[in-house]
PDB file of C-alpha atoms in Angstrom:
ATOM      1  CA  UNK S   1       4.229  -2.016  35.097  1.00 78.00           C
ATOM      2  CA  UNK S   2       5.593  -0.708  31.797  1.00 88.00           C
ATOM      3  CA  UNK S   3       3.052  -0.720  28.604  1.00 95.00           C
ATOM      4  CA  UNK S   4       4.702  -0.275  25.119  1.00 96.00           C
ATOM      5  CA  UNK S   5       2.177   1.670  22.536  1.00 97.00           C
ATOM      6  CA  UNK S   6       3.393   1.366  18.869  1.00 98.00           C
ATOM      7  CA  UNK S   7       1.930   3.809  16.328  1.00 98.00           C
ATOM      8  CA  UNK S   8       2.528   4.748  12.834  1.00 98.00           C
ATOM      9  CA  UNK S   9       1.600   2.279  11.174  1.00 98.00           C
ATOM     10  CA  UNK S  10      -0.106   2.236   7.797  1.00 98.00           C
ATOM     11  CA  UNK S  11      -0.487   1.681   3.820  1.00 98.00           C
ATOM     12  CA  UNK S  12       2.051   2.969   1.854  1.00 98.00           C
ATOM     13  CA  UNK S  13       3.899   2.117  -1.720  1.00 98.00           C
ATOM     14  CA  UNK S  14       6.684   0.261  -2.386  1.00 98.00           C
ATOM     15  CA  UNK S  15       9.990   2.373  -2.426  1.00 98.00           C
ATOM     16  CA  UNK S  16       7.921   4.519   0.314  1.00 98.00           C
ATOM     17  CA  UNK S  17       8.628   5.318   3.900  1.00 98.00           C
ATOM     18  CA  UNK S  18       7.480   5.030   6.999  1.00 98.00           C
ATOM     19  CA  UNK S  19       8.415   6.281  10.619  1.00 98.00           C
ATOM     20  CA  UNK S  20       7.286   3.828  13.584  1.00 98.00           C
ATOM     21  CA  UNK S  21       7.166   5.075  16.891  1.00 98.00           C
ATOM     22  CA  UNK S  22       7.021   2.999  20.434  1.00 98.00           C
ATOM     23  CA  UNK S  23       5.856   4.857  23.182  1.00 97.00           C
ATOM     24  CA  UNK S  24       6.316   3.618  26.831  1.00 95.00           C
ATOM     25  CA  UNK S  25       4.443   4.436  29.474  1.00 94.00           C
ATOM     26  CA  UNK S  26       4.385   3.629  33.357  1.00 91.00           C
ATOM     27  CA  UNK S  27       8.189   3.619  33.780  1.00 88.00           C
ATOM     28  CA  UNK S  28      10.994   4.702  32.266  1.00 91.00           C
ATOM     29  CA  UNK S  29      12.806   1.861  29.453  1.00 90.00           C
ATOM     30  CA  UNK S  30      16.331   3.808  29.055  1.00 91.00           C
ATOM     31  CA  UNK S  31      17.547   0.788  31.375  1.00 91.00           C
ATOM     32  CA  UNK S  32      16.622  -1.671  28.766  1.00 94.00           C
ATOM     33  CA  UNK S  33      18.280  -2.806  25.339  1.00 95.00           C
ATOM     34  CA  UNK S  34      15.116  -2.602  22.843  1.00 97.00           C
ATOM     35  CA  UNK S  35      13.655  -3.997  19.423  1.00 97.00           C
ATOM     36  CA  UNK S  36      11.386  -3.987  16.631  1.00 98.00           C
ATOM     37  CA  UNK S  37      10.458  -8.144  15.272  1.00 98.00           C
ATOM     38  CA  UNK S  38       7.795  -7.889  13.040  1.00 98.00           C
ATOM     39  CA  UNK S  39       5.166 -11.066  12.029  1.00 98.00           C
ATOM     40  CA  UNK S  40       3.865 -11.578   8.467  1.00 97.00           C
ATOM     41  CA  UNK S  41       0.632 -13.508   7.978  1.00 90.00           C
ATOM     42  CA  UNK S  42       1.313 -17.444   8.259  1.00 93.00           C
ATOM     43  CA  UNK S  43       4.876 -16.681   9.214  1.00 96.00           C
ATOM     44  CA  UNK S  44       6.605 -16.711  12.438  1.00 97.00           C
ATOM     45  CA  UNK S  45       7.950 -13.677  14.280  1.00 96.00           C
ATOM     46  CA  UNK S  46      10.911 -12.696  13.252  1.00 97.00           C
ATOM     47  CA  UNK S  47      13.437 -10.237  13.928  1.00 97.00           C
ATOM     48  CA  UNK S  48      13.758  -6.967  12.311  1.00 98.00           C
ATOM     49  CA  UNK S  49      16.457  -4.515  14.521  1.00 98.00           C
ATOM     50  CA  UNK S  50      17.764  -3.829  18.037  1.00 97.00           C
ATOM     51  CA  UNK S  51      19.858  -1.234  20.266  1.00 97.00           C
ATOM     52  CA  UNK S  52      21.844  -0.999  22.921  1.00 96.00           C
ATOM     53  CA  UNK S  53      20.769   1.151  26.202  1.00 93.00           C
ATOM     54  CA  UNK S  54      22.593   3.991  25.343  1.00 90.00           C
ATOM     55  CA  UNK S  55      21.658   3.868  21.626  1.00 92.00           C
ATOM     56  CA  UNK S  56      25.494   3.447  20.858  1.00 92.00           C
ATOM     57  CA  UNK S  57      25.136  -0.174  18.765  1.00 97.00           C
ATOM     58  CA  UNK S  58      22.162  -1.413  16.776  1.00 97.00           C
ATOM     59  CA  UNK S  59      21.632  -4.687  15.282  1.00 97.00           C
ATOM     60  CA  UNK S  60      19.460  -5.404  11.931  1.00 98.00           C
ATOM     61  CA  UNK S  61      18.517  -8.144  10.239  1.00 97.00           C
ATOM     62  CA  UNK S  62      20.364  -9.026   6.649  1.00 96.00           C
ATOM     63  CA  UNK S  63      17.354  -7.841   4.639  1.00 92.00           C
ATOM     64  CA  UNK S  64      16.707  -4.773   6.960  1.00 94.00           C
ATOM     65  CA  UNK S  65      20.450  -3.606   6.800  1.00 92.00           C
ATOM     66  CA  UNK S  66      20.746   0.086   4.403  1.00 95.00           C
ATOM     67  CA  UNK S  67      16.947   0.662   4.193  1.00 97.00           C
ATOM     68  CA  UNK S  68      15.910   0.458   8.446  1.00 98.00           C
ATOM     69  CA  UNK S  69      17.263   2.797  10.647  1.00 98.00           C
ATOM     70  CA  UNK S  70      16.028   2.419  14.727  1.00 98.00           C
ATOM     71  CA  UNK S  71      16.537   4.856  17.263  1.00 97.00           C
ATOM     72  CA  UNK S  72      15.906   5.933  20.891  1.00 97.00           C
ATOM     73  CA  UNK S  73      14.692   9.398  22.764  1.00 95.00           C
ATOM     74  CA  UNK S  74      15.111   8.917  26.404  1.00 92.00           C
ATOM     75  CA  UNK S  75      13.733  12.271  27.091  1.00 93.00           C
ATOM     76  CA  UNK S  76      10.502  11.093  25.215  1.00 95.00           C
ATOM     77  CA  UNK S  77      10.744   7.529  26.196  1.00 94.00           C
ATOM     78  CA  UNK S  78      10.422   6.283  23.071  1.00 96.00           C
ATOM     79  CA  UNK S  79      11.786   3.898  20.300  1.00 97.00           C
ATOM     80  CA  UNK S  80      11.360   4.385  16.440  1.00 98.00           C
ATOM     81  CA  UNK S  81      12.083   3.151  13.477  1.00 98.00           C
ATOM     82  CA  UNK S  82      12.607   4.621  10.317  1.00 98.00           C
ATOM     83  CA  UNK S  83      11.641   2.390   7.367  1.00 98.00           C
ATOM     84  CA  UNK S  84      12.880   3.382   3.890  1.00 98.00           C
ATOM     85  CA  UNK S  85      12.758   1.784   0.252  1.00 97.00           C
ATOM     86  CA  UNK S  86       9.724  -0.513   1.390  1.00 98.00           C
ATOM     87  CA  UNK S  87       9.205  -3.820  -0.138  1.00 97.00           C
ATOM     88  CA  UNK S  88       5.712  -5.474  -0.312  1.00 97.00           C
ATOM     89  CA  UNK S  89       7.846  -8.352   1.802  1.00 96.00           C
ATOM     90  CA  UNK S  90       7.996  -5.847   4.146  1.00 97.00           C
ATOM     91  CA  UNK S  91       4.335  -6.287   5.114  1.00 98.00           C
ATOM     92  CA  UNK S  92       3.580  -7.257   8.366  1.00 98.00           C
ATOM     93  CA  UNK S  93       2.487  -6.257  12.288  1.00 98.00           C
ATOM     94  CA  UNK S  94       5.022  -4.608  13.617  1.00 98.00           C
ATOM     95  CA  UNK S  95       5.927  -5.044  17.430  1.00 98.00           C
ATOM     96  CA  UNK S  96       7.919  -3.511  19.838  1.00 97.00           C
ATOM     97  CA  UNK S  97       9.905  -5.209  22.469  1.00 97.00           C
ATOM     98  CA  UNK S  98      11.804  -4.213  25.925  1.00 95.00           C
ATOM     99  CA  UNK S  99      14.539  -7.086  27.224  1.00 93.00           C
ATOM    100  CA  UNK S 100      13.816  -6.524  30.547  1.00 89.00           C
ATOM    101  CA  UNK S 101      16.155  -9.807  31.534  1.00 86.00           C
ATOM    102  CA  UNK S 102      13.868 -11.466  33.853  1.00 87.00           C
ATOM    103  CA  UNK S 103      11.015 -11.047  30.990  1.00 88.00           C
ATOM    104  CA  UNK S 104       9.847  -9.490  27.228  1.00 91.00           C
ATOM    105  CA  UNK S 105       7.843  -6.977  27.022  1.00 94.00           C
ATOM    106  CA  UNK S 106       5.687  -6.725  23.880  1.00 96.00           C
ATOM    107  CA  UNK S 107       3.397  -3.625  22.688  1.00 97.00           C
ATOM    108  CA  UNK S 108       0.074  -4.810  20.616  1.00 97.00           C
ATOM    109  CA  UNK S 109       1.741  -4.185  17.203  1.00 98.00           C
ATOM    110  CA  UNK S 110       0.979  -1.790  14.284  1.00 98.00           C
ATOM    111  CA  UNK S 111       0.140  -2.951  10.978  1.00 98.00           C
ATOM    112  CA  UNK S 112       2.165  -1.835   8.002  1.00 98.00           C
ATOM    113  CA  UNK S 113       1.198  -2.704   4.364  1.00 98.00           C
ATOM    114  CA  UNK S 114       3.383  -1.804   1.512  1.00 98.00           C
ATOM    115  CA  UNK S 115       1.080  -2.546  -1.602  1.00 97.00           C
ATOM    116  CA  UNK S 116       0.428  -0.104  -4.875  1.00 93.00           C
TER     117      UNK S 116
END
């Protein structure tokens, strides 16, 4: 019923930036808190940030905290997250998620690599 669409993705440097975006489409998610976990290869998924419905309180993991910044449009339906002094650690698929209560919704992901 609802289908999450990450983009933005890419190679960049370390120290560089990058702006993720999560699209939803079908139905509207300002009714549901939502996150970014991300998965690095071997490695299980892990957490990375979260807000509330109303965008008032976020969440971020301990490595995250000062360099990722997420935020929600409800007029655009969508989810970002801003991703700043980049670490090759960093690397990973990137997935956005909807806690719909009953269920998770997960997008397909969006690879970033932070490599010179």
């Amino acid at each position: 019923q609802v289908q999450l669409v990450e983009s933005g993705g890419g190679l960049v440097q370390p120290g560089g930036s990058l702006r993720l975006s999560c699209a939803a489409s079908g139905r509207t998610v300002s009714a549901y808190k939502m996150g970014w976990f991300r998965q690095a290869p071997g490695k299980e998924r892990e957490f990375v940030a979260g807000i509330s419905v109303n965008g008032g309180n976020t969440d971020y993991a301990d490595s995250m905290k000062g360099r990722f910044t997420i935020s929600r449009d409800g007029a655009k339906n969508t989810v970002y997250l801003q991703m700043n002094s980049l670490k090759p650690e960093d690397t990973a698929v990137y997935y956005c998620n909807a806690d719909m209560r009953s269920l998770q919704l997960w997008g397909q992901g969006t690879l970033v690599t932070v490599s010179s």
